mmCIF file with all atom_site columns, N, CA and C in Angstrom:
data_model
loop_
_atom_site.group_PDB
_atom_site.id
_atom_site.type_symbol
_atom_site.label_atom_id
_atom_site.label_alt_id
_atom_site.label_comp_id
_atom_site.label_asym_id
_atom_site.label_entity_id
_atom_site.label_seq_id
_atom_site.pdbx_PDB_ins_code
_atom_site.Cartn_x
_atom_site.Cartn_y
_atom_site.Cartn_z
_atom_site.occupancy
_atom_site.B_iso_or_equiv
_atom_site.pdbx_formal_charge
_atom_site.auth_seq_id
_atom_site.auth_comp_id
_atom_site.auth_asym_id
_atom_site.auth_atom_id
_atom_site.pdbx_PDB_model_num
ATOM 1   N N  . MET A 1 1  ? -6.565  -12.048 3.151   1.00 75.00 ? 181 MET A N  1
ATOM 2   C CA . MET A 1 1  ? -5.377  -12.979 4.086   1.00 75.00 ? 181 MET A CA 1
ATOM 3   C C  . MET A 1 1  ? -6.274  -13.487 4.369   1.00 75.00 ? 181 MET A C  1
ATOM 4   N N  . ARG A 1 2  ? -7.275  -13.158 5.624   1.00 84.00 ? 182 ARG A N  1
ATOM 5   C CA . ARG A 1 2  ? -8.412  -13.933 5.981   1.00 84.00 ? 182 ARG A CA 1
ATOM 6   C C  . ARG A 1 2  ? -9.190  -14.921 5.392   1.00 84.00 ? 182 ARG A C  1
ATOM 7   N N  . PHE A 1 3  ? -9.948  -14.057 4.421   1.00 90.00 ? 183 PHE A N  1
ATOM 8   C CA . PHE A 1 3  ? -11.237 -14.850 3.869   1.00 90.00 ? 183 PHE A CA 1
ATOM 9   C C  . PHE A 1 3  ? -10.367 -16.173 2.582   1.00 90.00 ? 183 PHE A C  1
ATOM 10  N N  . LEU A 1 4  ? -9.076  -15.264 1.965   1.00 89.00 ? 184 LEU A N  1
ATOM 11  C CA . LEU A 1 4  ? -8.806  -16.301 0.571   1.00 89.00 ? 184 LEU A CA 1
ATOM 12  C C  . LEU A 1 4  ? -7.360  -16.994 1.133   1.00 89.00 ? 184 LEU A C  1
ATOM 13  N N  . LYS A 1 5  ? -6.839  -16.898 2.525   1.00 88.00 ? 185 LYS A N  1
ATOM 14  C CA . LYS A 1 5  ? -6.178  -17.952 2.971   1.00 88.00 ? 185 LYS A CA 1
ATOM 15  C C  . LYS A 1 5  ? -4.586  -18.494 2.030   1.00 88.00 ? 185 LYS A C  1
ATOM 16  N N  . PRO A 1 6  ? -4.548  -17.515 1.432   1.00 89.00 ? 186 PRO A N  1
ATOM 17  C CA . PRO A 1 6  ? -3.570  -17.259 0.621   1.00 89.00 ? 186 PRO A CA 1
ATOM 18  C C  . PRO A 1 6  ? -2.153  -17.942 1.688   1.00 89.00 ? 186 PRO A C  1
ATOM 19  N N  . ALA A 1 7  ? -1.095  -17.831 0.461   1.00 87.00 ? 187 ALA A N  1
ATOM 20  C CA . ALA A 1 7  ? 0.350   -18.696 1.209   1.00 87.00 ? 187 ALA A CA 1
ATOM 21  C C  . ALA A 1 7  ? 1.198   -16.904 1.474   1.00 87.00 ? 187 ALA A C  1
ATOM 22  N N  . GLY A 1 8  ? 0.848   -16.022 0.463   1.00 87.00 ? 188 GLY A N  1
ATOM 23  C CA . GLY A 1 8  ? 1.222   -14.797 0.983   1.00 87.00 ? 188 GLY A CA 1
ATOM 24  C C  . GLY A 1 8  ? 0.852   -13.476 0.043   1.00 87.00 ? 188 GLY A C  1
ATOM 25  N N  . VAL A 1 9  ? 0.774   -12.360 0.390   1.00 88.00 ? 189 VAL A N  1
ATOM 26  C CA . VAL A 1 9  ? 0.519   -11.082 -0.831  1.00 88.00 ? 189 VAL A CA 1
ATOM 27  C C  . VAL A 1 9  ? 1.517   -10.795 -1.441  1.00 88.00 ? 189 VAL A C  1
ATOM 28  N N  . PHE A 1 10 ? 1.680   -9.314  -1.756  1.00 87.00 ? 190 PHE A N  1
ATOM 29  C CA . PHE A 1 10 ? 2.452   -9.051  -2.017  1.00 87.00 ? 190 PHE A CA 1
ATOM 30  C C  . PHE A 1 10 ? 1.741   -7.442  -2.759  1.00 87.00 ? 190 PHE A C  1
ATOM 31  N N  . VAL A 1 11 ? 2.087   -6.283  -1.588  1.00 88.00 ? 191 VAL A N  1
ATOM 32  C CA . VAL A 1 11 ? 0.608   -4.881  -2.763  1.00 88.00 ? 191 VAL A CA 1
ATOM 33  C C  . VAL A 1 11 ? 1.972   -3.887  -2.404  1.00 88.00 ? 191 VAL A C  1
ATOM 34  N N  . VAL A 1 12 ? 1.482   -3.339  -4.279  1.00 85.00 ? 192 VAL A N  1
ATOM 35  C CA . VAL A 1 12 ? 2.615   -1.623  -4.222  1.00 85.00 ? 192 VAL A CA 1
ATOM 36  C C  . VAL A 1 12 ? 1.465   -1.381  -4.368  1.00 85.00 ? 192 VAL A C  1
ATOM 37  N N  . CYS A 1 13 ? 1.787   -0.159  -4.205  1.00 87.00 ? 193 CYS A N  1
ATOM 38  C CA . CYS A 1 13 ? 1.081   1.318   -4.083  1.00 87.00 ? 193 CYS A CA 1
ATOM 39  C C  . CYS A 1 13 ? 1.822   2.630   -5.028  1.00 87.00 ? 193 CYS A C  1
ATOM 40  N N  . LYS A 1 14 ? 1.955   2.786   -6.105  1.00 85.00 ? 194 LYS A N  1
ATOM 41  C CA . LYS A 1 14 ? 2.790   4.097   -6.526  1.00 85.00 ? 194 LYS A CA 1
ATOM 42  C C  . LYS A 1 14 ? 1.335   5.542   -6.591  1.00 85.00 ? 194 LYS A C  1
ATOM 43  N N  . ALA A 1 15 ? 1.933   6.864   -6.126  1.00 85.00 ? 195 ALA A N  1
ATOM 44  C CA . ALA A 1 15 ? 0.894   7.483   -5.697  1.00 85.00 ? 195 ALA A CA 1
ATOM 45  C C  . ALA A 1 15 ? 1.632   8.847   -5.927  1.00 85.00 ? 195 ALA A C  1
ATOM 46  N N  . GLU A 1 16 ? 0.865   9.586   -6.572  1.00 80.00 ? 196 GLU A N  1
ATOM 47  C CA . GLU A 1 16 ? 1.314   11.274  -6.886  1.00 80.00 ? 196 GLU A CA 1
ATOM 48  C C  . GLU A 1 16 ? 1.108   12.073  -5.638  1.00 80.00 ? 196 GLU A C  1
ATOM 49  N N  . HIS A 1 17 ? 1.627   12.589  -5.449  1.00 73.00 ? 197 HIS A N  1
ATOM 50  C CA . HIS A 1 17 ? 1.382   13.674  -3.675  1.00 73.00 ? 197 HIS A CA 1
ATOM 51  C C  . HIS A 1 17 ? 0.944   14.941  -4.302  1.00 73.00 ? 197 HIS A C  1
ATOM 52  N N  . THR A 1 18 ? -0.421  15.551  -4.391  1.00 74.00 ? 198 THR A N  1
ATOM 53  C CA . THR A 1 18 ? -0.858  16.725  -5.258  1.00 74.00 ? 198 THR A CA 1
ATOM 54  C C  . THR A 1 18 ? 0.091   18.237  -3.930  1.00 74.00 ? 198 THR A C  1
ATOM 55  N N  . CYS A 1 19 ? 0.419   17.345  -3.220  1.00 69.00 ? 199 CYS A N  1
ATOM 56  C CA . CYS A 1 19 ? 1.244   18.824  -1.579  1.00 69.00 ? 199 CYS A CA 1
ATOM 57  C C  . CYS A 1 19 ? 2.729   18.722  -2.467  1.00 69.00 ? 199 CYS A C  1
ATOM 58  N N  . MET A 1 20 ? 3.423   17.742  -2.600  1.00 65.00 ? 200 MET A N  1
ATOM 59  C CA . MET A 1 20 ? 4.708   17.715  -3.335  1.00 65.00 ? 200 MET A CA 1
ATOM 60  C C  . MET A 1 20 ? 4.882   18.851  -4.686  1.00 65.00 ? 200 MET A C  1
ATOM 61  N N  . THR A 1 21 ? 3.601   18.485  -6.097  1.00 66.00 ? 201 THR A N  1
ATOM 62  C CA . THR A 1 21 ? 3.323   19.470  -7.252  1.00 66.00 ? 201 THR A CA 1
ATOM 63  C C  . THR A 1 21 ? 2.620   20.734  -6.544  1.00 66.00 ? 201 THR A C  1
ATOM 64  N N  . CYS A 1 22 ? 2.442   21.025  -6.251  1.00 70.00 ? 202 CYS A N  1
ATOM 65  C CA . CYS A 1 22 ? 0.932   21.788  -6.452  1.00 70.00 ? 202 CYS A CA 1
ATOM 66  C C  . CYS A 1 22 ? 1.737   23.278  -5.453  1.00 70.00 ? 202 CYS A C  1
ATOM 67  N N  . ARG A 1 23 ? 2.442   22.594  -3.813  1.00 66.00 ? 203 ARG A N  1
ATOM 68  C CA . ARG A 1 23 ? 3.129   23.811  -3.374  1.00 66.00 ? 203 ARG A CA 1
ATOM 69  C C  . ARG A 1 23 ? 4.189   23.116  -2.732  1.00 66.00 ? 203 ARG A C  1
ATOM 70  N N  . GLY A 1 24 ? 4.605   24.516  -1.509  1.00 60.00 ? 204 GLY A N  1
ATOM 71  C CA . GLY A 1 24 ? 6.146   23.346  -0.652  1.00 60.00 ? 204 GLY A CA 1
ATOM 72  C C  . GLY A 1 24 ? 7.256   23.467  -1.697  1.00 60.00 ? 204 GLY A C  1
ATOM 73  N N  . VAL A 1 25 ? 7.133   22.055  -2.391  1.00 64.00 ? 205 VAL A N  1
ATOM 74  C CA . VAL A 1 25 ? 8.347   21.699  -2.698  1.00 64.00 ? 205 VAL A CA 1
ATOM 75  C C  . VAL A 1 25 ? 8.503   21.809  -4.347  1.00 64.00 ? 205 VAL A C  1
ATOM 76  N N  . LYS A 1 26 ? 6.895   21.810  -4.778  1.00 64.00 ? 206 LYS A N  1
ATOM 77  C CA . LYS A 1 26 ? 6.851   22.234  -6.038  1.00 64.00 ? 206 LYS A CA 1
ATOM 78  C C  . LYS A 1 26 ? 7.941   21.343  -7.309  1.00 64.00 ? 206 LYS A C  1
ATOM 79  N N  . LYS A 1 27 ? 8.047   20.263  -6.935  1.00 66.00 ? 207 LYS A N  1
ATOM 80  C CA . LYS A 1 27 ? 8.272   19.163  -7.360  1.00 66.00 ? 207 LYS A CA 1
ATOM 81  C C  . LYS A 1 27 ? 7.723   18.388  -8.523  1.00 66.00 ? 207 LYS A C  1
ATOM 82  N N  . GLN A 1 28 ? 7.602   18.815  -10.018 1.00 69.00 ? 208 GLN A N  1
ATOM 83  C CA . GLN A 1 28 ? 6.742   17.529  -10.640 1.00 69.00 ? 208 GLN A CA 1
ATOM 84  C C  . GLN A 1 28 ? 6.704   16.385  -10.857 1.00 69.00 ? 208 GLN A C  1
ATOM 85  N N  . ASP A 1 29 ? 5.982   15.700  -11.465 1.00 70.00 ? 209 ASP A N  1
ATOM 86  C CA . ASP A 1 29 ? 6.397   14.251  -11.222 1.00 70.00 ? 209 ASP A CA 1
ATOM 87  C C  . ASP A 1 29 ? 6.933   13.344  -9.885  1.00 70.00 ? 209 ASP A C  1
ATOM 88  N N  . SER A 1 30 ? 6.500   14.114  -9.142  1.00 71.00 ? 210 SER A N  1
ATOM 89  C CA . SER A 1 30 ? 6.835   13.497  -7.869  1.00 71.00 ? 210 SER A CA 1
ATOM 90  C C  . SER A 1 30 ? 6.062   12.219  -7.019  1.00 71.00 ? 210 SER A C  1
ATOM 91  N N  . LYS A 1 31 ? 6.601   10.896  -7.027  1.00 77.00 ? 211 LYS A N  1
ATOM 92  C CA . LYS A 1 31 ? 5.953   9.731   -6.909  1.00 77.00 ? 211 LYS A CA 1
ATOM 93  C C  . LYS A 1 31 ? 6.681   9.268   -5.335  1.00 77.00 ? 211 LYS A C  1
ATOM 94  N N  . THR A 1 32 ? 5.968   8.371   -4.662  1.00 80.00 ? 212 THR A N  1
ATOM 95  C CA . THR A 1 32 ? 5.836   7.580   -3.756  1.00 80.00 ? 212 THR A CA 1
ATOM 96  C C  . THR A 1 32 ? 5.382   6.207   -4.086  1.00 80.00 ? 212 THR A C  1
ATOM 97  N N  . VAL A 1 33 ? 6.287   5.257   -3.870  1.00 82.00 ? 213 VAL A N  1
ATOM 98  C CA . VAL A 1 33 ? 6.132   3.984   -4.093  1.00 82.00 ? 213 VAL A CA 1
ATOM 99  C C  . VAL A 1 33 ? 6.078   3.113   -2.610  1.00 82.00 ? 213 VAL A C  1
ATOM 100 N N  . THR A 1 34 ? 5.232   2.531   -1.954  1.00 85.00 ? 214 THR A N  1
ATOM 101 C CA . THR A 1 34 ? 4.871   1.900   -1.105  1.00 85.00 ? 214 THR A CA 1
ATOM 102 C C  . THR A 1 34 ? 4.172   0.788   -1.262  1.00 85.00 ? 214 THR A C  1
ATOM 103 N N  . SER A 1 35 ? 5.340   -0.143  -0.418  1.00 84.00 ? 215 SER A N  1
ATOM 104 C CA . SER A 1 35 ? 5.223   -1.566  -0.927  1.00 84.00 ? 215 SER A CA 1
ATOM 105 C C  . SER A 1 35 ? 5.162   -2.352  0.518   1.00 84.00 ? 215 SER A C  1
ATOM 106 N N  . CYS A 1 36 ? 4.196   -3.381  0.342   1.00 87.00 ? 216 CYS A N  1
ATOM 107 C CA . CYS A 1 36 ? 3.950   -4.685  1.925   1.00 87.00 ? 216 CYS A CA 1
ATOM 108 C C  . CYS A 1 36 ? 3.314   -6.266  1.540   1.00 87.00 ? 216 CYS A C  1
ATOM 109 N N  . TYR A 1 37 ? 4.083   -6.523  1.942   1.00 86.00 ? 217 TYR A N  1
ATOM 110 C CA . TYR A 1 37 ? 4.035   -8.250  2.356   1.00 86.00 ? 217 TYR A CA 1
ATOM 111 C C  . TYR A 1 37 ? 3.265   -8.633  3.003   1.00 86.00 ? 217 TYR A C  1
ATOM 112 N N  . LEU A 1 38 ? 2.592   -10.432 3.456   1.00 88.00 ? 218 LEU A N  1
ATOM 113 C CA . LEU A 1 38 ? 2.956   -10.603 4.315   1.00 88.00 ? 218 LEU A CA 1
ATOM 114 C C  . LEU A 1 38 ? 2.350   -11.994 3.778   1.00 88.00 ? 218 LEU A C  1
ATOM 115 N N  . GLY A 1 39 ? 3.142   -12.917 4.641   1.00 87.00 ? 219 GLY A N  1
ATOM 116 C CA . GLY A 1 39 ? 3.250   -14.426 4.633   1.00 87.00 ? 219 GLY A CA 1
ATOM 117 C C  . GLY A 1 39 ? 4.296   -15.208 4.018   1.00 87.00 ? 219 GLY A C  1
ATOM 118 N N  . ASN A 1 40 ? 4.293   -15.802 3.007   1.00 83.00 ? 220 ASN A N  1
ATOM 119 C CA . ASN A 1 40 ? 5.405   -16.619 3.314   1.00 83.00 ? 220 ASN A CA 1
ATOM 120 C C  . ASN A 1 40 ? 6.169   -16.068 2.085   1.00 83.00 ? 220 ASN A C  1
ATOM 121 N N  . PHE A 1 41 ? 7.000   -15.209 2.590   1.00 83.00 ? 221 PHE A N  1
ATOM 122 C CA . PHE A 1 41 ? 8.166   -14.158 1.349   1.00 83.00 ? 221 PHE A CA 1
ATOM 123 C C  . PHE A 1 41 ? 9.511   -14.432 2.289   1.00 83.00 ? 221 PHE A C  1
ATOM 124 N N  . ASP A 1 42 ? 10.129  -15.613 1.174   1.00 85.00 ? 222 ASP A N  1
ATOM 125 C CA . ASP A 1 42 ? 11.855  -15.926 1.707   1.00 85.00 ? 222 ASP A CA 1
ATOM 126 C C  . ASP A 1 42 ? 12.283  -14.519 0.805   1.00 85.00 ? 222 ASP A C  1
ATOM 127 N N  . ALA A 1 43 ? 13.487  -14.312 1.194   1.00 88.00 ? 223 ALA A N  1
ATOM 128 C CA . ALA A 1 43 ? 14.522  -12.833 0.574   1.00 88.00 ? 223 ALA A CA 1
ATOM 129 C C  . ALA A 1 43 ? 14.430  -12.939 -0.674  1.00 88.00 ? 223 ALA A C  1
ATOM 130 N N  . GLU A 1 44 ? 14.921  -14.574 -1.636  1.00 90.00 ? 224 GLU A N  1
ATOM 131 C CA . GLU A 1 44 ? 14.599  -14.598 -2.725  1.00 90.00 ? 224 GLU A CA 1
ATOM 132 C C  . GLU A 1 44 ? 13.387  -14.162 -3.600  1.00 90.00 ? 224 GLU A C  1
ATOM 133 N N  . LYS A 1 45 ? 12.433  -14.813 -3.050  1.00 85.00 ? 225 LYS A N  1
ATOM 134 C CA . LYS A 1 45 ? 10.871  -14.553 -3.653  1.00 85.00 ? 225 LYS A CA 1
ATOM 135 C C  . LYS A 1 45 ? 10.701  -12.729 -3.198  1.00 85.00 ? 225 LYS A C  1
ATOM 136 N N  . ARG A 1 46 ? 11.235  -12.535 -2.589  1.00 84.00 ? 226 ARG A N  1
ATOM 137 C CA . ARG A 1 46 ? 11.054  -10.747 -2.151  1.00 84.00 ? 226 ARG A CA 1
ATOM 138 C C  . ARG A 1 46 ? 11.278  -9.884  -3.495  1.00 84.00 ? 226 ARG A C  1
ATOM 139 N N  . ALA A 1 47 ? 12.428  -10.624 -3.535  1.00 87.00 ? 227 ALA A N  1
ATOM 140 C CA . ALA A 1 47 ? 13.699  -10.117 -4.541  1.00 87.00 ? 227 ALA A CA 1
ATOM 141 C C  . ALA A 1 47 ? 13.041  -9.743  -6.226  1.00 87.00 ? 227 ALA A C  1
ATOM 142 N N  . GLU A 1 48 ? 12.997  -11.218 -6.192  1.00 87.00 ? 228 GLU A N  1
ATOM 143 C CA . GLU A 1 48 ? 12.126  -11.780 -7.740  1.00 87.00 ? 228 GLU A CA 1
ATOM 144 C C  . GLU A 1 48 ? 10.558  -10.546 -7.260  1.00 87.00 ? 228 GLU A C  1
ATOM 145 N N  . VAL A 1 49 ? 9.703   -10.107 -6.785  1.00 84.00 ? 229 VAL A N  1
ATOM 146 C CA . VAL A 1 49 ? 8.925   -9.686  -7.165  1.00 84.00 ? 229 VAL A CA 1
ATOM 147 C C  . VAL A 1 49 ? 9.369   -8.201  -7.430  1.00 84.00 ? 229 VAL A C  1
ATOM 148 N N  . MET A 1 50 ? 10.139  -7.499  -6.476  1.00 81.00 ? 230 MET A N  1
ATOM 149 C CA . MET A 1 50 ? 10.429  -6.122  -6.192  1.00 81.00 ? 230 MET A CA 1
ATOM 150 C C  . MET A 1 50 ? 10.974  -6.342  -8.017  1.00 81.00 ? 230 MET A C  1
ATOM 151 N N  . ALA A 1 51 ? 12.024  -6.913  -8.533  1.00 87.00 ? 231 ALA A N  1
ATOM 152 C CA . ALA A 1 51 ? 12.585  -6.667  -10.122 1.00 87.00 ? 231 ALA A CA 1
ATOM 153 C C  . ALA A 1 51 ? 11.378  -7.021  -10.861 1.00 87.00 ? 231 ALA A C  1
ATOM 154 N N  . LEU A 1 52 ? 10.055  -7.502  -10.936 1.00 81.00 ? 232 LEU A N  1
ATOM 155 C CA . LEU A 1 52 ? 8.764   -7.893  -11.769 1.00 81.00 ? 232 LEU A CA 1
ATOM 156 C C  . LEU A 1 52 ? 8.711   -6.730  -11.649 1.00 81.00 ? 232 LEU A C  1
ATOM 157 N N  . ILE A 1 53 ? 8.288   -5.785  -10.731 1.00 77.00 ? 233 ILE A N  1
ATOM 158 C CA . ILE A 1 53 ? 7.354   -4.231  -10.443 1.00 77.00 ? 233 ILE A CA 1
ATOM 159 C C  . ILE A 1 53 ? 8.577   -3.186  -10.500 1.00 77.00 ? 233 ILE A C  1
ATOM 160 N N  . ARG A 1 54 ? 9.732   -2.629  -10.784 1.00 75.00 ? 234 ARG A N  1
ATOM 161 C CA . ARG A 1 54 ? 10.447  -2.014  -11.312 1.00 75.00 ? 234 ARG A CA 1
ATOM 162 C C  . ARG A 1 54 ? 10.826  -1.882  -13.106 1.00 75.00 ? 234 ARG A C  1
#
């Protein structure tokens, strides 16, 4: 944001936690999705981006 100065940025990270698959819960294919957005995103644009990544 600081160098490129975009109107907005949306980041989505999908990860598998090995602590969930190897020990404890032992649930295979356990994934966590984290998203963050900064800048000019109204509710309509956020919904559009989320629909595209699903």
